[in-house]
Coordinates of C-alpha atoms and ligand atoms in Angstrom, one line a residue:
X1 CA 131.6 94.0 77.9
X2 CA 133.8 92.0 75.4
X3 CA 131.5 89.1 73.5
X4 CA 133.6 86.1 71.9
X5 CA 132.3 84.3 68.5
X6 CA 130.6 81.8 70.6
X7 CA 128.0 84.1 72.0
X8 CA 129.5 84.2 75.5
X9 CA 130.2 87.3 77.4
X10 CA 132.4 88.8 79.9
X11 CA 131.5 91.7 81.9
X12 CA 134.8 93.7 82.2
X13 CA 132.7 96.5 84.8
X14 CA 129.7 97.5 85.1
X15 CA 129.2 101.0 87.7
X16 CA 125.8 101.9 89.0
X17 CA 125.1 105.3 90.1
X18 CA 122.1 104.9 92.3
X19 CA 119.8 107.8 92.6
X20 CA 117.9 106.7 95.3
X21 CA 119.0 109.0 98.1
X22 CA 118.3 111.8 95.9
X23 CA 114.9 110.9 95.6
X24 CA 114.0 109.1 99.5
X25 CA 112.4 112.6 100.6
X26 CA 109.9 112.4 98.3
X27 CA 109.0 108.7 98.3
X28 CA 109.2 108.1 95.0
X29 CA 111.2 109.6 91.5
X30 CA 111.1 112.9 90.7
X31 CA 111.6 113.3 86.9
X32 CA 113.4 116.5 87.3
X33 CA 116.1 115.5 89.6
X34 CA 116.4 112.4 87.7
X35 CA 117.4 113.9 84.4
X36 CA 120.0 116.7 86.5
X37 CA 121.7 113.5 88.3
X38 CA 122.2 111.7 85.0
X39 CA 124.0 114.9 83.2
X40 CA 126.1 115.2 86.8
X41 CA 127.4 111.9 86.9
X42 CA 127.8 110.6 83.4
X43 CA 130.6 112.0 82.6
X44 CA 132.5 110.5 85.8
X45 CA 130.5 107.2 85.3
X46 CA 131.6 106.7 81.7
X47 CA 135.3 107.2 82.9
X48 CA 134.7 104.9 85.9
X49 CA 133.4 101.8 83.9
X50 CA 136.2 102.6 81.6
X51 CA 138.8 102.8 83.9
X52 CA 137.8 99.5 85.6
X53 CA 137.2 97.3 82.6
X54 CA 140.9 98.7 81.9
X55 CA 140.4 99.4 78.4
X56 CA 140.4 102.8 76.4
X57 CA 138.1 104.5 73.7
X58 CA 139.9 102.7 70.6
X59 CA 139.0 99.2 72.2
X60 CA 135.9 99.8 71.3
X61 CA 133.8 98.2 68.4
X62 CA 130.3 99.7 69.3
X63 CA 128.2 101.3 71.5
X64 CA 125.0 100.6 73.5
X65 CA 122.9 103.4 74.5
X66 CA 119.2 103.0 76.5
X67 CA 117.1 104.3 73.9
X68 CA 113.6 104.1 76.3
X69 CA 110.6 103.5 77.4
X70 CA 110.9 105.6 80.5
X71 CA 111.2 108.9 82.3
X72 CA 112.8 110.8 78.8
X73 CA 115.2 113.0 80.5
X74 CA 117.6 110.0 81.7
X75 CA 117.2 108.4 78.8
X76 CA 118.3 111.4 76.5
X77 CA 121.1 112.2 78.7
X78 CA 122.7 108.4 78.0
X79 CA 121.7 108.4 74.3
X80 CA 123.2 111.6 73.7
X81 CA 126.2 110.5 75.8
X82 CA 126.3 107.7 73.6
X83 CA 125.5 109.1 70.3
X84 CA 128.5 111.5 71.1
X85 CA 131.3 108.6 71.9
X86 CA 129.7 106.8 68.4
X87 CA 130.2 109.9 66.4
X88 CA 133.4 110.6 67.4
X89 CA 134.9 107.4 67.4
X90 CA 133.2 106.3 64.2
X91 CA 131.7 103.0 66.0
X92 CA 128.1 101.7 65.1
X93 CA 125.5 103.4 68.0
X94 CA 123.0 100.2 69.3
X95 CA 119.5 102.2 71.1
X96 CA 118.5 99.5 73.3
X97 CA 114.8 99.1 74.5
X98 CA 115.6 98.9 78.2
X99 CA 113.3 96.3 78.4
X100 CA 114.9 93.9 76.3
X101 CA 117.7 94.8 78.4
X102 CA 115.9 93.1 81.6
X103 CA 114.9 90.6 79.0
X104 CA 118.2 89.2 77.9
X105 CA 119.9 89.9 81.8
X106 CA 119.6 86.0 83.0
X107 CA 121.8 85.4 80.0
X108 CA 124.5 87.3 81.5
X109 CA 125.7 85.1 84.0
X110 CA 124.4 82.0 83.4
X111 CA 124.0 79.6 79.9
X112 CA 120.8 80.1 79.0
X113 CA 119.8 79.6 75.0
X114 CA 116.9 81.0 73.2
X115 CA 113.6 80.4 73.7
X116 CA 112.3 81.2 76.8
X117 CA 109.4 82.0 79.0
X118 CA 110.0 85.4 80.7
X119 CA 108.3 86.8 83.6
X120 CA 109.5 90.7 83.9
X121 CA 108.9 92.4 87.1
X122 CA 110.3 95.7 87.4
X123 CA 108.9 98.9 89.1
X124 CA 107.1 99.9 86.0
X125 CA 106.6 96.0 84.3
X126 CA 104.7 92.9 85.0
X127 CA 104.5 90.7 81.4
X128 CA 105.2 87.1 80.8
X129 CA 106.9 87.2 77.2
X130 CA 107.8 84.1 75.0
X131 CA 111.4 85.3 74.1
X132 CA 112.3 84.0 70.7
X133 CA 115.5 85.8 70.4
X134 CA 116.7 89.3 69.8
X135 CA 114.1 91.6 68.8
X136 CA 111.8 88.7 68.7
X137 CA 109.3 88.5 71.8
X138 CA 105.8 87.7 72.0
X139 CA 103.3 89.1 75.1
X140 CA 101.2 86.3 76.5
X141 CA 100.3 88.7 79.7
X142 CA 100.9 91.9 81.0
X143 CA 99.3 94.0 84.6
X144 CA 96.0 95.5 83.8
X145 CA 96.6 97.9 86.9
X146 CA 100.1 98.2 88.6
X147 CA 103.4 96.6 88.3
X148 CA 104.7 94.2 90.8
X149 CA 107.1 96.8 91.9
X150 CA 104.8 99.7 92.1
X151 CA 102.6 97.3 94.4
X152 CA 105.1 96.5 96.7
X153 CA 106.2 100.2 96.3
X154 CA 102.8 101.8 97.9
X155 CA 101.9 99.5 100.1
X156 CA 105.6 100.2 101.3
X157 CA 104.9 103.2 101.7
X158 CA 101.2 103.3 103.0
X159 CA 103.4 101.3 106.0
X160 CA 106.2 104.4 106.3
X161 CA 108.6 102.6 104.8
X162 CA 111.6 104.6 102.9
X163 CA 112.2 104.5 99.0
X164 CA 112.5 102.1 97.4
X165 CA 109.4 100.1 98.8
X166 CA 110.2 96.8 97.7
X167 CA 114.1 95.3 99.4
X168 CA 112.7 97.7 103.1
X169 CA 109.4 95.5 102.5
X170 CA 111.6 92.3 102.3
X171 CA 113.5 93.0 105.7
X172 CA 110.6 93.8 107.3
X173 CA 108.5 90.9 106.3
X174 CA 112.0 88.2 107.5
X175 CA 110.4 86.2 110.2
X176 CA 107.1 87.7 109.6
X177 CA 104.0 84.9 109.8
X178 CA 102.1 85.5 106.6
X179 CA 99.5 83.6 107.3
X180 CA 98.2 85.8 109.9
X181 CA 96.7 88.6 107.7
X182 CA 94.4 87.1 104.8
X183 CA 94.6 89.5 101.7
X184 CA 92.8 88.9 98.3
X185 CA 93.9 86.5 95.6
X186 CA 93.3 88.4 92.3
X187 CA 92.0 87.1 89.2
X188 CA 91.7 83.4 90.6
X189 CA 90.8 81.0 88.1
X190 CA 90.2 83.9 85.5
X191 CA 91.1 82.9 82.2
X192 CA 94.5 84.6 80.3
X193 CA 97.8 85.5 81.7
X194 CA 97.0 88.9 82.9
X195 CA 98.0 90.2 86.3
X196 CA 96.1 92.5 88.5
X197 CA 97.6 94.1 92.0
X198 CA 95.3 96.7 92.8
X199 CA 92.9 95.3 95.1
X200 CA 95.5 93.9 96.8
X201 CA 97.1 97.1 97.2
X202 CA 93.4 98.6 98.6
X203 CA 93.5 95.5 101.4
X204 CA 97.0 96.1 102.8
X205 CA 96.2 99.8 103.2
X206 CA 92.8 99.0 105.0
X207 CA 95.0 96.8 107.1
X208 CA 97.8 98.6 107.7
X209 CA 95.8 101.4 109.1
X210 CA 94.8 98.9 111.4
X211 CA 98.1 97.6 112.2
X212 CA 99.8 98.6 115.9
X213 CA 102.6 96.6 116.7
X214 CA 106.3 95.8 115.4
X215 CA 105.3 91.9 115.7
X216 CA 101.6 93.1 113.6
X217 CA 103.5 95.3 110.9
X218 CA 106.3 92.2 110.3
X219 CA 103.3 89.9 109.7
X220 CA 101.4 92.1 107.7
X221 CA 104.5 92.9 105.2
X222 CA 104.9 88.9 105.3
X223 CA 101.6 88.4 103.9
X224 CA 101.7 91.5 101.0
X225 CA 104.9 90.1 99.8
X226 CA 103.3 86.2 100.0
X227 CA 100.2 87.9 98.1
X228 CA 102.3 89.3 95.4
X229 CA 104.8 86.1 95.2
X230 CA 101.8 84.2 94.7
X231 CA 99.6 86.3 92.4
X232 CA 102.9 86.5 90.1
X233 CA 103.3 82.4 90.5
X234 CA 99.7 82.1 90.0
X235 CA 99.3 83.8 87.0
X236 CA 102.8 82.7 85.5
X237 CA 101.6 79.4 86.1
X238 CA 99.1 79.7 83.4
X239 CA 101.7 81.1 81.1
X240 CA 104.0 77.6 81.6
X241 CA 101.0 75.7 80.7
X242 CA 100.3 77.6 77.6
X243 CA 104.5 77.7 76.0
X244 CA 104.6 73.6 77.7
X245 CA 101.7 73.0 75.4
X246 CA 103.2 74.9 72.3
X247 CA 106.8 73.9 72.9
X248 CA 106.3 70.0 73.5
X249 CA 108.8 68.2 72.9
X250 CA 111.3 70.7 73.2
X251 CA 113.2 72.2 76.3
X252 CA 111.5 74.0 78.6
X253 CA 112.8 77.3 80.0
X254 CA 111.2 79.6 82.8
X255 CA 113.1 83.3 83.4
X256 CA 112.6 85.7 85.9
X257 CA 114.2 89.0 85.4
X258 CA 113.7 92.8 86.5
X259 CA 113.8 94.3 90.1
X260 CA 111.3 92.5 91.7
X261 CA 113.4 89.7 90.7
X262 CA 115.7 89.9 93.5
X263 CA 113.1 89.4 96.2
X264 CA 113.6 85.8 97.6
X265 CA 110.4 84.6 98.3
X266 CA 108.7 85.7 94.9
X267 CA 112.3 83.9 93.2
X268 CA 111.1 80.8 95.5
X269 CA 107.6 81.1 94.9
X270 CA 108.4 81.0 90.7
X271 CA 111.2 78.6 90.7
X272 CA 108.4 76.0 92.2
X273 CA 106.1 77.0 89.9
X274 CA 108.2 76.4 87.1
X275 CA 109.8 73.0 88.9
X276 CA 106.1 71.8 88.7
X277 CA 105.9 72.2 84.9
X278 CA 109.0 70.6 83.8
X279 CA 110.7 73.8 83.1
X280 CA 114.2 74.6 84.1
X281 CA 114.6 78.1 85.9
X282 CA 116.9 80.8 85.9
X283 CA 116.9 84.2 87.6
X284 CA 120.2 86.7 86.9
X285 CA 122.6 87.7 90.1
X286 CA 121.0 90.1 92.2
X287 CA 123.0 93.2 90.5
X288 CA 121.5 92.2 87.4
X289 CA 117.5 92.2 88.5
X290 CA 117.7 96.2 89.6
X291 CA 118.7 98.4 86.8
X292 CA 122.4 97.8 85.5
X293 CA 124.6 98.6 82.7
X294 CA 125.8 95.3 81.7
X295 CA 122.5 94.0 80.9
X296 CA 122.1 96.6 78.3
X297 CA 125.9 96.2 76.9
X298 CA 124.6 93.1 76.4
X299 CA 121.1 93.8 74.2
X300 CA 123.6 95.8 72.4
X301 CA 126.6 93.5 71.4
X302 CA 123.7 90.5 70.6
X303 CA 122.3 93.3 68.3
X304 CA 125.9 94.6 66.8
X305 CA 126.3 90.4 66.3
X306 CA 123.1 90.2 63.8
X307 CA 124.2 93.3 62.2
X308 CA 121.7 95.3 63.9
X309 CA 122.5 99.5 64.8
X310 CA 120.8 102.4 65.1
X311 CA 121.1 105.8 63.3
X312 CA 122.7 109.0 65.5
X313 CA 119.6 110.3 65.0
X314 CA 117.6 107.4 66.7
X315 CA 115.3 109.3 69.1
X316 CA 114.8 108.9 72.8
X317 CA 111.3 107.0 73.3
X318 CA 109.0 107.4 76.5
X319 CA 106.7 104.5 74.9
X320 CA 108.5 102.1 73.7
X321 CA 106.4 98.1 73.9
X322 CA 109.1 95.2 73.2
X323 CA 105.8 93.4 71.7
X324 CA 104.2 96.4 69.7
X325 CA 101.3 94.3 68.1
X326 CA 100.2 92.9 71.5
X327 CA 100.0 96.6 73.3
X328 CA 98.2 98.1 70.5
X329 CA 95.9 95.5 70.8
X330 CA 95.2 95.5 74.6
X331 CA 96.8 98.3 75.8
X332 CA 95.9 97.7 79.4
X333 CA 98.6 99.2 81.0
X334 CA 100.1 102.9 81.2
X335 CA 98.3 103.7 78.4
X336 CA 98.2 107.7 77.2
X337 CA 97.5 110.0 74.6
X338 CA 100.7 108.6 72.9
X339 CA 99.4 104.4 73.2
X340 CA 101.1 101.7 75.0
X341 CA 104.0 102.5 77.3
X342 CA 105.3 98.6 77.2
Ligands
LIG401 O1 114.2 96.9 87.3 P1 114.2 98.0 88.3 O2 115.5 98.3 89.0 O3 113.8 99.3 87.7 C1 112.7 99.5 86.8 O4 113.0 99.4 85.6 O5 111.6 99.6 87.3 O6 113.1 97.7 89.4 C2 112.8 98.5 90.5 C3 111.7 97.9 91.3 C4 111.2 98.8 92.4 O7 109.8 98.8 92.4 C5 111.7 98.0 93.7 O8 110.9 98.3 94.8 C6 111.7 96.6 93.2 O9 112.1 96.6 91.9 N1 112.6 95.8 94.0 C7 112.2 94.8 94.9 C8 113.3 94.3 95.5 N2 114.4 94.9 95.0 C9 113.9 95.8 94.0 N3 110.9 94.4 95.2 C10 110.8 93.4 96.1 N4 111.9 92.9 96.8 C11 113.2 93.3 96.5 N5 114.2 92.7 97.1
LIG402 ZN1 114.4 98.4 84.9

């Protein structure tokens, strides 16, 4: 990524290596086999983003490394990988919290100043954060059960449908009648910004059990992913009211970002929401939702810009919350031994 004075970007390549055929068989990721794939491929990868930006090692002026949260094998495979081209080129290292990564990702392709509202939906996230700037977010809400992903990732699969859940969930549900299936609307009218998805997720089991036909099952995956669009819209809803009130005056902004970001009808769903509150709305290109490269090339060069880098020794974090006060405080979700994952 090369970033000019002004703050834009340009992505000169950005390769992704998916893993998901390496994990279909078992329906969901298998830590082991994640961590091998990354130390097969990131030697090739690094060449291959390289190669297609067309620039070489000495071009470089830093380098951005996902430092976590997540499944620590990946993520100490890049870092080192990182750490290594840093040390031996003598360039500043950036570890990026991968969600800050998703964070910043709408700013990638489109003009899109600081501050916003985000809503991050991922497989492992569902928060609405007030994004300040770099470094500088604030939780307003956050799942106290699953992530949007996960949700539509089970019930995927409690319908046979292959890994990943959620874009096999979107085909099936095109031309689907949602209204035909009535599933629960969580946390209605309950105060906060919190999300829930897990009675939700009980309902379209019970029902899919139930289900026979091709036309049935179409309908049914209609109405889960109108239940989660909705109970994401719902919810955010809350969250616009809340920044409206403490931004007045000021321009509104409403972001959607993460993998469940690329589903259409939750993208519809918010942009309405948001459209109803005076806020403008902006979601990244689809390759920018899912996991990419260029989204944390671009945490790091935003970072590098305030003077911000990390030291080679900067460790690879499992738990890693982008709003630490908030998840210390209510750590609701994916909570361990070790505290708040996010
Ligand atoms: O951001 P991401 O690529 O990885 C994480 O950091 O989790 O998000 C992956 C999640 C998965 O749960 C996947 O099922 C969901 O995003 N997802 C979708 C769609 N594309 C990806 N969910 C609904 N509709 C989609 N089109
Ligand atoms: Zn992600």
């Amino acid at each position: 990524m090369r970033r000019f004075d002004d703050g834009r970007v340009e992505v000169l390549s950005s390769i992704v290596a998916s893993q998901v055929k390496d994990h279909a068989p078992y329906g969901g990721v298998v830590p082991e086999i994640a961590a091998r794939a990354h130390v097969e491929v990131i030697d090739a990868i690094a060449a291959q983003a390289m190669a297609a930006a067309g620039v070489g090692y000495a071009d470089l002026t830093g380098v951005a490394a996902t430092a976590g949260p997540g499944l620590v094998g990946g993520v100490m495979v890049g870092l080192s990988f990182g750490k290594a081209v840093a040390l031996a080129r003598g360039l500043p290292l950036v570890a990026v919290n991968h969600l800050e990564g998703h964070a910043l990702s709408a700013r990638l392709a489109a003009d899109l100043p600081y501050p916003f509202l985000l809503l991050l939906v991922s497989g492992g996230h569902c928060q609405l954060l007030a994004v300040e700037g770099v470094g500088a977010h604030r939780r307003l809400g956050t799942t106290i059960d699953d992530a949007a992903g996960e949700a539509f990732d089970k019930i995927a699969k409690v319908m046979g449908l292959p890994y990943p859940g959620g874009p096999a969930l979107e085909r099936l549900a095109e031309g689907g009648d949602a209204e035909r299936h009535v599933l629960p609307r969580m946390l209605l009218g309950r105060a906060g910004c919190d999300f829930s998805f897990s009675g939700l997720k009980t309902a379209a089991a019970r029902l899919a059990e139930q289900v026979t036909d091709e036309t049935e099952r179409r309908d049914l995956a209609a109405a889960v992913q109108a239940a989660i669009a909705r109970q994401l819209a719902e919810r955010a809803d809350r969250a616009l009211a809340l920044y409206a009130r403490e931004h007045e005056g000021r321009s509104l902004r409403f972001v959607v970002a993460g993998g469940v970001a690329a589903n259409k009808a939750v993208r519809a769903r918010l942009e309405a929401a948001a459209a109803a509150r005076g806020f403008s709305f902006t979601a990244p290109p689809l390759a920018y939702c899912t996991d990419n490269a260029a989204m944390i090339a671009l945490a790091g060069a935003e970072r590098l810009a305030q003077g911000l880098c990390d030291p080679l020794d900067a460790e690879a974090r499992p738990r890693w919350p982008l709003d630490a006060a908030a998840a210390a405080a209510r750590p609701t979700h994916a909570t361990g031994r070790k505290g708040a994952k996010a």
